Short mmCIF file of C-alpha atoms in Angstrom, two decimals:
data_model
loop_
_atom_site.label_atom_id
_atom_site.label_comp_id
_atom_site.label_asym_id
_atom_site.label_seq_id
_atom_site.Cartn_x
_atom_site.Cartn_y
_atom_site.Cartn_z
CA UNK A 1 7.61 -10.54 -8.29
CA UNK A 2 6.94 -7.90 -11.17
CA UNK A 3 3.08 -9.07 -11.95
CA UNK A 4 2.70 -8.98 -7.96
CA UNK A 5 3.98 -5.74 -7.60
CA UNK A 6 1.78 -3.96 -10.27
CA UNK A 7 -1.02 -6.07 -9.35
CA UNK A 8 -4.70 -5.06 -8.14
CA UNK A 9 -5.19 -4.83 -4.56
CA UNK A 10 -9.01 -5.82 -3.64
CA UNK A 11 -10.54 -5.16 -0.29
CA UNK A 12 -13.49 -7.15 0.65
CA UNK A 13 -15.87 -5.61 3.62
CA UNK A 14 -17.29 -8.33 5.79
CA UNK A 15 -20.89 -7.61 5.94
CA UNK A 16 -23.14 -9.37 8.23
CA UNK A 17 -26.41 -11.01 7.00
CA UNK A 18 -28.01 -10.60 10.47
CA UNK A 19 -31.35 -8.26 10.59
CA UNK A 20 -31.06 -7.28 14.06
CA UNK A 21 -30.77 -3.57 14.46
CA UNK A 22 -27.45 -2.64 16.92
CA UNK A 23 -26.05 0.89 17.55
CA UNK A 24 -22.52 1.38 17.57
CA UNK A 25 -21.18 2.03 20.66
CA UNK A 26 -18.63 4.90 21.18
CA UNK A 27 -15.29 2.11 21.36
CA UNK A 28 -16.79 0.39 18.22
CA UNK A 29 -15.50 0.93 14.68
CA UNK A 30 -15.78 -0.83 11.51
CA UNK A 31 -13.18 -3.40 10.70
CA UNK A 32 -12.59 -4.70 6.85
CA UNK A 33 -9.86 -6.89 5.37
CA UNK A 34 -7.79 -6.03 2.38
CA UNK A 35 -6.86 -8.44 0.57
CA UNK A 36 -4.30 -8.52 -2.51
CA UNK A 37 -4.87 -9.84 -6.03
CA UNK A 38 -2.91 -9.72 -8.82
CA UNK A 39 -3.86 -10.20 -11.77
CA UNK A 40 -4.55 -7.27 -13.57
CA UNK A 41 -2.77 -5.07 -14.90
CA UNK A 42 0.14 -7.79 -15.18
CA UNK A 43 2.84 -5.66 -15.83
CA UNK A 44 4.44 -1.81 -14.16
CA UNK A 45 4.52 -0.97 -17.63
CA UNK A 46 0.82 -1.75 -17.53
CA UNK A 47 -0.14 -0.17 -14.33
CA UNK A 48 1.55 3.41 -15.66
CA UNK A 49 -0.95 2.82 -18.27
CA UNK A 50 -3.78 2.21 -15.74
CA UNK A 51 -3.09 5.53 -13.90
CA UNK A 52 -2.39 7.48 -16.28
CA UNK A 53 -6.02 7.52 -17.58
CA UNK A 54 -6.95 7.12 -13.68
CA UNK A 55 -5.34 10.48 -13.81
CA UNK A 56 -6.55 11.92 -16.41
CA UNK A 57 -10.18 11.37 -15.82
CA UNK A 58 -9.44 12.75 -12.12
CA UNK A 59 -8.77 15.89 -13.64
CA UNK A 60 -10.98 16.17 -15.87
CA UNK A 61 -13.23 16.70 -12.98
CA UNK A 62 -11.44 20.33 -12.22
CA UNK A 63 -12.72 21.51 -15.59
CA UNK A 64 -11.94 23.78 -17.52
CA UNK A 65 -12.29 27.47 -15.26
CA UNK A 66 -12.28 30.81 -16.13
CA UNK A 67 -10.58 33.36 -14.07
CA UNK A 68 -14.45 34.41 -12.76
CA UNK A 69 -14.16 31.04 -11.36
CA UNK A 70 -18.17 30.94 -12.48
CA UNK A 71 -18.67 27.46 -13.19
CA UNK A 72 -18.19 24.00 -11.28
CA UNK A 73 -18.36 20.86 -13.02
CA UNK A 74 -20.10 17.91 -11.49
CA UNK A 75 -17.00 15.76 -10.24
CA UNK A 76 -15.94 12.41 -12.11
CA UNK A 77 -15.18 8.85 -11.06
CA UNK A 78 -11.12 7.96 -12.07
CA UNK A 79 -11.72 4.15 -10.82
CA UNK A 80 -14.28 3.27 -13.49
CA UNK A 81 -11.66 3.64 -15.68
CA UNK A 82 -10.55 0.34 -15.10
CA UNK A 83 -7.72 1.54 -13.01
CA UNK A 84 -8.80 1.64 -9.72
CA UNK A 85 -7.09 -0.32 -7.09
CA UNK A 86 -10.01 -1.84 -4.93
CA UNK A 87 -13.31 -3.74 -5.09
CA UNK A 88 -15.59 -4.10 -2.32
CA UNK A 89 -18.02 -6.60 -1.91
CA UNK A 90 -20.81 -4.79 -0.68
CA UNK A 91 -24.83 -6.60 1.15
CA UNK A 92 -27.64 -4.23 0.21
CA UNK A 93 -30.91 -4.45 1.23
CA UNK A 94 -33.77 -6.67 2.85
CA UNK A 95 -32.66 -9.33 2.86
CA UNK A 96 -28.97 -8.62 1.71
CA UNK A 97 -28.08 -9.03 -1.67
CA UNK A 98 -24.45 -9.39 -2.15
CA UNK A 99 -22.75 -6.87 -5.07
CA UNK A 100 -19.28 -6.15 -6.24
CA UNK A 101 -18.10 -2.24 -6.15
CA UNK A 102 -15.08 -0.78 -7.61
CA UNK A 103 -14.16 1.82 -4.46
CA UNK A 104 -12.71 5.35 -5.43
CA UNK A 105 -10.91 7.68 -3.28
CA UNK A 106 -11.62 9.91 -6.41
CA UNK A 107 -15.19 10.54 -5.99
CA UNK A 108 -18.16 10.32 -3.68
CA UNK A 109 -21.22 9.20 -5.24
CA UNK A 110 -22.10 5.24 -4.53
CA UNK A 111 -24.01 3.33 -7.35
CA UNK A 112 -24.80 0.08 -8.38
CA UNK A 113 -25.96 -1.50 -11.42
CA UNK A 114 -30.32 -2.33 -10.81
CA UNK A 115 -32.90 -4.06 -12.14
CA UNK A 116 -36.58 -3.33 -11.56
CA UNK A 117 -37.39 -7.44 -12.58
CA UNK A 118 -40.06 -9.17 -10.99
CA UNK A 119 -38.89 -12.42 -12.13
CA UNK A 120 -35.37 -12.37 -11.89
CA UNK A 121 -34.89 -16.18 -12.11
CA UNK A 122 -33.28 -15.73 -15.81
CA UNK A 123 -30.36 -12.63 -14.50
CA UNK A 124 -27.07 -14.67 -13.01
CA UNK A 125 -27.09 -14.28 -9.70
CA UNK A 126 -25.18 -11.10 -8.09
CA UNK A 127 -25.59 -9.05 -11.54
CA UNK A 128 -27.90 -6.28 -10.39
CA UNK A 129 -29.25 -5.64 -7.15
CA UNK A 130 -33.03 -5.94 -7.34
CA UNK A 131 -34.84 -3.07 -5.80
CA UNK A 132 -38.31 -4.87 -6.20
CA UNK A 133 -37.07 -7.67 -4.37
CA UNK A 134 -36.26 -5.91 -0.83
CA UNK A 135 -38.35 -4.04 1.45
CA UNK A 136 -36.31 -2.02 2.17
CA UNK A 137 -35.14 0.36 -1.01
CA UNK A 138 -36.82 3.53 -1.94
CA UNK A 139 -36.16 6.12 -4.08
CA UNK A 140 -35.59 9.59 -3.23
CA UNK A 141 -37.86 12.23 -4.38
CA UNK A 142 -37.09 14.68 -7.02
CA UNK A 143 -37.88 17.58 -4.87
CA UNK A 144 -36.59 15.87 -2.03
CA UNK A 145 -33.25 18.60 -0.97
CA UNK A 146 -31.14 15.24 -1.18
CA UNK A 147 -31.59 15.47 -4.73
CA UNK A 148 -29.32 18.00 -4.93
CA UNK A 149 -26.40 16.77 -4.14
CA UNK A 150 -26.60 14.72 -7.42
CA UNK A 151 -26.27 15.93 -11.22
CA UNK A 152 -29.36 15.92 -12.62
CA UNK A 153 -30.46 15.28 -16.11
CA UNK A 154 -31.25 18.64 -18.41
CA UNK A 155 -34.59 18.62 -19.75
CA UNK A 156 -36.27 16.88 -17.06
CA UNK A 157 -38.76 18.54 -15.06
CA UNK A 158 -39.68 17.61 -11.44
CA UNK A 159 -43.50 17.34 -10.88
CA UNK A 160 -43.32 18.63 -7.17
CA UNK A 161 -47.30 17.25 -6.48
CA UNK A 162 -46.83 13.56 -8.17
CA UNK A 163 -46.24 10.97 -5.30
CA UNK A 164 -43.96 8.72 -7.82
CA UNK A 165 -41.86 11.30 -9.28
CA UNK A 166 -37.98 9.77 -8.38
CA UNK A 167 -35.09 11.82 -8.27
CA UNK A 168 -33.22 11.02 -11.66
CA UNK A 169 -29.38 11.26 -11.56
CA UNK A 170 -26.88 10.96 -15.04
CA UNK A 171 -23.54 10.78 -14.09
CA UNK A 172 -20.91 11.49 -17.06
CA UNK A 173 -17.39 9.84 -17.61
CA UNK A 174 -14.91 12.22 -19.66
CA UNK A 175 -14.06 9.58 -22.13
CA UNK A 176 -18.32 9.66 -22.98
CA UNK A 177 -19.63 6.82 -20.58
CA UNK A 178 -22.39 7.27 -18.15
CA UNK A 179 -25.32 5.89 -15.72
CA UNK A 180 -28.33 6.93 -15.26
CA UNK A 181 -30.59 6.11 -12.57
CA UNK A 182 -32.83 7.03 -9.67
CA UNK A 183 -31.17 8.32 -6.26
CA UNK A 184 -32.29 6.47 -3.73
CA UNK A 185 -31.99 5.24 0.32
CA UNK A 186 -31.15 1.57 1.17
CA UNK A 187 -29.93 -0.62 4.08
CA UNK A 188 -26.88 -2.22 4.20
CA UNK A 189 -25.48 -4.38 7.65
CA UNK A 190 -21.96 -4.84 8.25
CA UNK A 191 -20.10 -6.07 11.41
CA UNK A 192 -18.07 -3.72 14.46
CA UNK A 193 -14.77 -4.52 16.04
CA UNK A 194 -17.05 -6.21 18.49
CA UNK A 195 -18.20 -8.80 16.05
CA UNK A 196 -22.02 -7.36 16.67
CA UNK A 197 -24.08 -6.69 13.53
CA UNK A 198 -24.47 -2.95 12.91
CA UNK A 199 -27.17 -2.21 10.73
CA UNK A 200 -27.05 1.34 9.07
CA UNK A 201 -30.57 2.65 7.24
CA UNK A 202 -30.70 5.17 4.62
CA UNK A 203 -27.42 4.44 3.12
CA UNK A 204 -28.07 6.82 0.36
CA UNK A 205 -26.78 5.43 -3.11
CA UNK A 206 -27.64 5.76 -7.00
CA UNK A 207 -29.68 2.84 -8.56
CA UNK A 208 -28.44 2.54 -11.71
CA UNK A 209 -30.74 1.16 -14.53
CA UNK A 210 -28.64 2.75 -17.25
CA UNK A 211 -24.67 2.62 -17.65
CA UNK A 212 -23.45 2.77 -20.82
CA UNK A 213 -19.99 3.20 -21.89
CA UNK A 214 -16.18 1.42 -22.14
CA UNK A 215 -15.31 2.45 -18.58
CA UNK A 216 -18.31 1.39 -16.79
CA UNK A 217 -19.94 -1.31 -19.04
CA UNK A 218 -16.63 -3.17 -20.62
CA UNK A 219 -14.29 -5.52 -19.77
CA UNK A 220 -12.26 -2.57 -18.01
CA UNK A 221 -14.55 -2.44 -15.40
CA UNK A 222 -14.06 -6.28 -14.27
CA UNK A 223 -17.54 -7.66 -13.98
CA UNK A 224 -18.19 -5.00 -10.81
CA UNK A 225 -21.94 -3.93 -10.02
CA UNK A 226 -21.35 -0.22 -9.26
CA UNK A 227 -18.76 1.94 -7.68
CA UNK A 228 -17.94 2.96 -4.38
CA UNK A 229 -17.45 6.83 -3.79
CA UNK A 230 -14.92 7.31 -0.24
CA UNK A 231 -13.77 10.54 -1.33
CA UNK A 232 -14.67 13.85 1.15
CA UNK A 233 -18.04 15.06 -0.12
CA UNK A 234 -21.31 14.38 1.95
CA UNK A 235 -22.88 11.61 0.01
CA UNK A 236 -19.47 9.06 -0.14
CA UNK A 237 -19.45 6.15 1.78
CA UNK A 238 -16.76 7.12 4.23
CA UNK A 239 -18.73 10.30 5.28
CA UNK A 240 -22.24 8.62 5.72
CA UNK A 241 -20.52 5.97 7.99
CA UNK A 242 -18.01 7.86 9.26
CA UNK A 243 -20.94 10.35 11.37
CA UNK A 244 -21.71 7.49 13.21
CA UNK A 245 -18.19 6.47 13.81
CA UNK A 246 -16.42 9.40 14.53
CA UNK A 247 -16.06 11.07 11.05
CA UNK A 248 -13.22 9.11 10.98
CA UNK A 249 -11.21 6.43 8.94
CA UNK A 250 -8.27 4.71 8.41
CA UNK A 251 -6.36 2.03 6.15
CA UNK A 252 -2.96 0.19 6.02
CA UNK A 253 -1.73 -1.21 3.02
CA UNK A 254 0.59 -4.15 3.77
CA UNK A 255 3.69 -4.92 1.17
CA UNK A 256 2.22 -7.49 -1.16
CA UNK A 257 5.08 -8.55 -2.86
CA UNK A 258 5.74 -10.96 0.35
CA UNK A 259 5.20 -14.10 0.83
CA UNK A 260 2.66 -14.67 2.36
CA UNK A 261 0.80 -11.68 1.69
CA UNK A 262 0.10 -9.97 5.48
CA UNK A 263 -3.46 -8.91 5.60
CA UNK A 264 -4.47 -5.35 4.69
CA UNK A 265 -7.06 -3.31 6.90
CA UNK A 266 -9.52 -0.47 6.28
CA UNK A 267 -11.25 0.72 9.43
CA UNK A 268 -14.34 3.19 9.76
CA UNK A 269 -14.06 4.62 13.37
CA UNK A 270 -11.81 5.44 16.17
CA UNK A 271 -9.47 3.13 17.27
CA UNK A 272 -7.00 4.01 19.68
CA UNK A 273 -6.09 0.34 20.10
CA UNK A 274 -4.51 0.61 16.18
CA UNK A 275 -4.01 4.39 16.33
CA UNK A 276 -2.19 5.48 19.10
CA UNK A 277 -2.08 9.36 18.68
CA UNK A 278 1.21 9.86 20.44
CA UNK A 279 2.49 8.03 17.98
CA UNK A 280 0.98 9.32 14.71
CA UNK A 281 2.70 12.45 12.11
CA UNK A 282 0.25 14.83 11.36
CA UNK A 283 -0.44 16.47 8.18
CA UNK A 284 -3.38 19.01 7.87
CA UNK A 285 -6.37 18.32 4.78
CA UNK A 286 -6.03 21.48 2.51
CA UNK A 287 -9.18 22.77 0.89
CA UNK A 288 -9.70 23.35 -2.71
CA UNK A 289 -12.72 24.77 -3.62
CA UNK A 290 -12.67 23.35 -6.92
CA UNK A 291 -12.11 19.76 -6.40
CA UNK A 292 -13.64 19.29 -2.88
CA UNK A 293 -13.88 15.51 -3.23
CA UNK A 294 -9.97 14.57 -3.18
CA UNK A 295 -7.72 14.76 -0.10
CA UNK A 296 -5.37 17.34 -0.62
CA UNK A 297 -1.78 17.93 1.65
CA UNK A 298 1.18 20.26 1.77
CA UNK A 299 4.22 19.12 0.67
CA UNK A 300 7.18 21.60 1.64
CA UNK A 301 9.98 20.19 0.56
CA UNK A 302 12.10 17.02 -0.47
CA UNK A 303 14.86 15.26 0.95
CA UNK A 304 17.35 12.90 -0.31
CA UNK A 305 20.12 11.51 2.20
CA UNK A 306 18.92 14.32 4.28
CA UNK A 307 19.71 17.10 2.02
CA UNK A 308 16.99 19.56 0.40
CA UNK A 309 16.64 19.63 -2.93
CA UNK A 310 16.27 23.04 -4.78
CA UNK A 311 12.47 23.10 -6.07
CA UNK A 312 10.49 26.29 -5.79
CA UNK A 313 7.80 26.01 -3.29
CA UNK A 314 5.36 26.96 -5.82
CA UNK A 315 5.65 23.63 -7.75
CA UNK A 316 3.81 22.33 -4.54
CA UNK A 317 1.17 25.65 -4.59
CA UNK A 318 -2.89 25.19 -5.51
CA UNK A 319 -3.41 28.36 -8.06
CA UNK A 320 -6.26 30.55 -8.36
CA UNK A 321 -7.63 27.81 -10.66
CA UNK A 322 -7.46 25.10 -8.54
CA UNK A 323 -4.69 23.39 -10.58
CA UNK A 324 -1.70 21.88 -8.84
CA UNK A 325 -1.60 20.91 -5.14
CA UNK A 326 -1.24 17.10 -4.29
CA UNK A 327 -3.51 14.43 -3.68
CA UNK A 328 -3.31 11.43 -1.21
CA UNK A 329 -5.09 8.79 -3.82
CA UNK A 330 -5.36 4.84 -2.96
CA UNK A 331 -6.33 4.27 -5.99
CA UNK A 332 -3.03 5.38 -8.14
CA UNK A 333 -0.32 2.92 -7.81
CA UNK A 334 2.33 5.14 -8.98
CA UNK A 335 3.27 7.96 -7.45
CA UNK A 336 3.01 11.13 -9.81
CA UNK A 337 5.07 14.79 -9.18
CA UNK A 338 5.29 18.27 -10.69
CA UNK A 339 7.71 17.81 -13.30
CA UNK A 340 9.93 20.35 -12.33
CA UNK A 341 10.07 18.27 -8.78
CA UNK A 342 10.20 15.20 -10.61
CA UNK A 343 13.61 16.05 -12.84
CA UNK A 344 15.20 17.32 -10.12
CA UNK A 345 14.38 13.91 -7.86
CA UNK A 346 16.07 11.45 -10.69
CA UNK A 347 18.78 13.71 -11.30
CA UNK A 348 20.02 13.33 -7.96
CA UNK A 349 19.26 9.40 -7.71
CA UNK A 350 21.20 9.11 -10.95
CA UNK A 351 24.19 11.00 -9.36
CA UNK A 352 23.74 8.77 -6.12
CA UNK A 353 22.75 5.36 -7.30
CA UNK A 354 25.93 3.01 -7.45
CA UNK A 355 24.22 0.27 -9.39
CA UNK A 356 24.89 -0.30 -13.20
CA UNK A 357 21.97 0.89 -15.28
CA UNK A 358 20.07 -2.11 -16.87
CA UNK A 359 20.44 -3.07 -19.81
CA UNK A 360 16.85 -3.47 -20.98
CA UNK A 361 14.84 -0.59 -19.47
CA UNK A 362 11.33 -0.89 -18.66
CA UNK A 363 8.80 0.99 -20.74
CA UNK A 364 7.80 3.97 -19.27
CA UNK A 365 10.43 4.35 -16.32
CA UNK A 366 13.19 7.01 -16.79
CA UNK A 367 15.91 5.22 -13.82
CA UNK A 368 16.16 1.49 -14.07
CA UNK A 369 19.47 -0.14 -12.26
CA UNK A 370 20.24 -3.65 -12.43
CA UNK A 371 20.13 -5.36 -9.03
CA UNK A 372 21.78 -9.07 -9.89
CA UNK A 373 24.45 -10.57 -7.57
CA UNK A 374 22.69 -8.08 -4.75
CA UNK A 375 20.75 -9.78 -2.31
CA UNK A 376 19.82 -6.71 -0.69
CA UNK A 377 20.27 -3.45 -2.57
CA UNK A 378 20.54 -0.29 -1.07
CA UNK A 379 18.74 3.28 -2.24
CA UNK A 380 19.73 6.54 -0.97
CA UNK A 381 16.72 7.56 1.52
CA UNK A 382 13.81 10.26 0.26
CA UNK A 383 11.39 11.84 2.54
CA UNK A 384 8.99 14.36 2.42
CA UNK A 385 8.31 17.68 4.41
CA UNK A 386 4.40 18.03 4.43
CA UNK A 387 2.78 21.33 6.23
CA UNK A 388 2.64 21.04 9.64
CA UNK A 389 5.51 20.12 10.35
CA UNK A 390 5.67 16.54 9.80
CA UNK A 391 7.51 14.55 7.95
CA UNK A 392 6.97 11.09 5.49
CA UNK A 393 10.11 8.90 5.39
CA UNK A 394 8.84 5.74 3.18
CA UNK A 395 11.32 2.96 2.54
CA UNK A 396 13.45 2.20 -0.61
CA UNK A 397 10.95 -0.20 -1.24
CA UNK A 398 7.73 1.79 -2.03
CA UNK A 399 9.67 3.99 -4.91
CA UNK A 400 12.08 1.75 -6.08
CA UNK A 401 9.89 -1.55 -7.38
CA UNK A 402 11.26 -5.03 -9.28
CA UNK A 403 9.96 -4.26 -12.89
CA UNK A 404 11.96 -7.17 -14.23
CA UNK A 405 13.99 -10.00 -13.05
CA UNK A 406 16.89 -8.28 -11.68
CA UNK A 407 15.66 -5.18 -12.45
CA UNK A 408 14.45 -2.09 -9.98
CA UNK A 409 12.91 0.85 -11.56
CA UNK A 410 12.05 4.17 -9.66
CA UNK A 411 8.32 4.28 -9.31
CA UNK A 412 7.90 8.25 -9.97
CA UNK A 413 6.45 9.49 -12.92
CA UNK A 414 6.54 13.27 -14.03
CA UNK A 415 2.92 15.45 -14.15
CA UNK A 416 3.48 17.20 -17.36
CA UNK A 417 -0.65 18.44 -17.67
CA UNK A 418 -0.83 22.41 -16.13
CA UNK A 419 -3.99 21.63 -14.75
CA UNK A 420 -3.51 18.44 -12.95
CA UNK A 421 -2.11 17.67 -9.71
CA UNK A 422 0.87 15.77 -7.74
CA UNK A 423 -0.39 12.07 -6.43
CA UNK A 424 1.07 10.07 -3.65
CA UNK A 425 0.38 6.59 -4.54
CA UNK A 426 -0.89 3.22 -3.23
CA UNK A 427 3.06 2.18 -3.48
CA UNK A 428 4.38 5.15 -1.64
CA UNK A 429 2.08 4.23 0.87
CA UNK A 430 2.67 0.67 2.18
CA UNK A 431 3.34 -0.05 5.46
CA UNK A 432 1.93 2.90 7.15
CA UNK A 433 -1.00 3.07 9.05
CA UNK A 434 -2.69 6.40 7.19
CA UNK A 435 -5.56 7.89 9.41
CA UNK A 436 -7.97 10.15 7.61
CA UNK A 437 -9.33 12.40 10.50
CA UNK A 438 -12.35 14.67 8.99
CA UNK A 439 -13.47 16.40 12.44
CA UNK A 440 -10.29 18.10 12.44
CA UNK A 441 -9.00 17.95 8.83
CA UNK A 442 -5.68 16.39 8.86
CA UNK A 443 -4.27 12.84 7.90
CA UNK A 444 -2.15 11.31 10.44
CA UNK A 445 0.44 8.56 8.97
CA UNK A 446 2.79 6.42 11.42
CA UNK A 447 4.66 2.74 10.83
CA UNK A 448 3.11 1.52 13.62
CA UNK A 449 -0.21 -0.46 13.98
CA UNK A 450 -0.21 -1.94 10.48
CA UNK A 451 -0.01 -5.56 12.42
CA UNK A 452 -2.53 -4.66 15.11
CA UNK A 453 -5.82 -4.65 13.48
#
């Protein structure tokens, strides 16, 4: 039950082969299966590791700012850390050639791992996508204004009247790893809620033909070709399908530790069928101008057995800076808090928990209670006041996980670094339906429609 819980959840999206050429209608959306492995990291004791760098290399991407607030670093994958939660397994090009992506919430570029071979007979099969091999790729010139939206390489000068001159990209890691690469336009066909093949052109994406590094090029990174960016800037995946779906998108992540394991869904698109408004909390996206890629709410307040807990609202407050503020992140199993939030939260499960203390605590987890001779143990109930006036209520289950046989831990960790932020994890999300709405900036979350898609 432990390994299952602090497992890696994959989702797969179920991409059509077809050629034909269909246009979404306005009732279509994209439909994609999540499905649960787990088998690395093994261990919750593990998994803290996993997000902790996760978390660090997220913030590394706010920099290091000045009061003038006159410099903005290029932002920075956390998944290719080896942490991230979810692998896609992505058909590019004509004809499709299947590749494996690590997805990230956490940033928005998409890249994959090429290979300008003309012979590719000796390269195992699904290694690289080969850009000479479909008819369809081409790269993106350097003075193209697309290029922009990409770091650059210093050093490199654009030749504005050369026909071949591709836009170069070099994407940086904080712990030193990189790819390099041209930025480029591709096709990719996947299938609608209708089961018709939708094929989307100019998917634009990074070819990578350089990626060096432990995060990217090691055994961390779990024999993926690339990564997936779905965070909010223009270039991620959710935002170049999402304007043809109704800059829209949603996902459900199902409590794996059952048996059997109920399917997981991520859908691009509106779907009233799944999402029924009248139904759905809302919760507006706030804006930091520093970290534009990450989704961003308000939390007001907590509760525990219905009773607010004294924390300053400025625990919850983005500074000047940029620091602070708290993140929605699929990719984080954990879920992280201001540490002034977080001492307050155990002290009060400590003083309300019944259950004896266990006897071996688990690495890394500051409340641990053992649960044997209970068949069903009961947790006082937390929620959360966001900003507009909703509220998230999440069962026992998502913050108090089996660590051990017999042995429930609290799944809260403290954020001790000034300039990171709060993160509401993958756990602290199962079993809601959480509805990413980008026309009008706010994330809707309800506990119904998990079952429906």
């Amino acid at each position: 039950m432990a390994e299952r819980a602090a497992g890696v959840i994959f989702f797969f999206l179920l991409i059509s082969a077809a050629a034909a050429v269909n246009r979404p209608t306005k009732l279509e959306y994209l439909k994609l299966p999540l499905l649960h492995k787990d088998t690395f990291p093994p261990t919750p004791s593990q998994s803290l590791s996993s997000d902790i760098r996760r978390l660090n290399t997220l913030y590394s991407s706010l920099g290091h700012r000045s009061t003038t607030r006159s410099a903005k670093l290029p932002l920075t994958s956390g998944a290719t850390t080896g942490s991230g939660q979810y692998f896609v397994d992505l058909r590019l090009g004509t004809p499709p050639q299947r590749l494996l992506l690590v997805a990230d919430t956490g940033s928005d570029l998409v890249w994959v791992s090429c290979s300008a071979c003309r012979n590719c007979s000796s390269r195992p099969p699904n290694s690289a996508f080969l850009a000479r091999h479909s008819s369809t790729y081409f790269p993106y010139h350097c003075y193209d204004k697309k290029c922009r939206l990409v770091p650059n390489p210093t050093g490199v000068a654009c030749n504005h009247t050369r026909l071949h001159s591709p836009c170069r990209y070099e994407y940086s890691y904080s712990d030193g790893s990189e790819t390099k690469g041209f930025f480029s336009t591709e096709t990719t066909t996947l299938n609608a809620s209708s089961g018709r093949p939708v094929q989307f052109r100019n998917l634009a994406f990074g070819c990578s033909f350089e990626a060096t590094g432990p995060s990217i090029a090691g055994p961390s990174f779990n024999g993926a070709q690339g990564v997936m960016g779905l965070g909010r800037g223009s270039i991620s995946l959710s935002s170049q399908l999402g304007r043809r779906f109704g800059n829209k998108f949603s996902y459900c992540l199902m409590d794996y530790t059952l048996s059997p394991t109920p399917t997981s869904y991520l859908l691009i698109g509106r779907s009233t069928a799944v999402n029924d408004p009248k139904k759905m909390n809302y919760t507006p996206i706030i804006s930091n101008p520093f970290a534009s890629t990450f989704y961003y709410i308000g939390i007001e307040s907590v509760y525990i057995e219905d009773v607010k807990l004294p924390i300053r609202p400025s625990v919850w407050a983005i500074d000047e800076l940029g620091n602070g503020g708290t993140v929605m992140d699929s990719g984080t199993t954990l879920t992280f808090l201001a540490e002034p939030a977080y001492r307050r939260i155990v002290q009060v499960f400590k003083r309300l928990v019944t259950l004896p203390e266990a006897d071996e605590p688990t690495v890394g987890f500051d409340l641990c209670v053992n649960v044997s001779g209970e068949s069903r143990p009961s947790f006082p109930k937390m929620s959360f006041k966001l900003s507009g006036n909703s509220v998230l209520s999440p069962p026992s289950g998502n913050y108090f996980i089996d660590t051990a046989e017999d042995v429930k831990c609290l799944a809260l960790q403290p954020l001790t670094a000034s300039s990171g932020f709060s993160v509401i994890g993958n756990l602290m999300q199962q079993g809601f339906m959480f509805e990413f709405d980008r026309d009008r900036s706010r994330i809707g979350f309800s506990r119904h429609g998990c079952g429906k898609p």
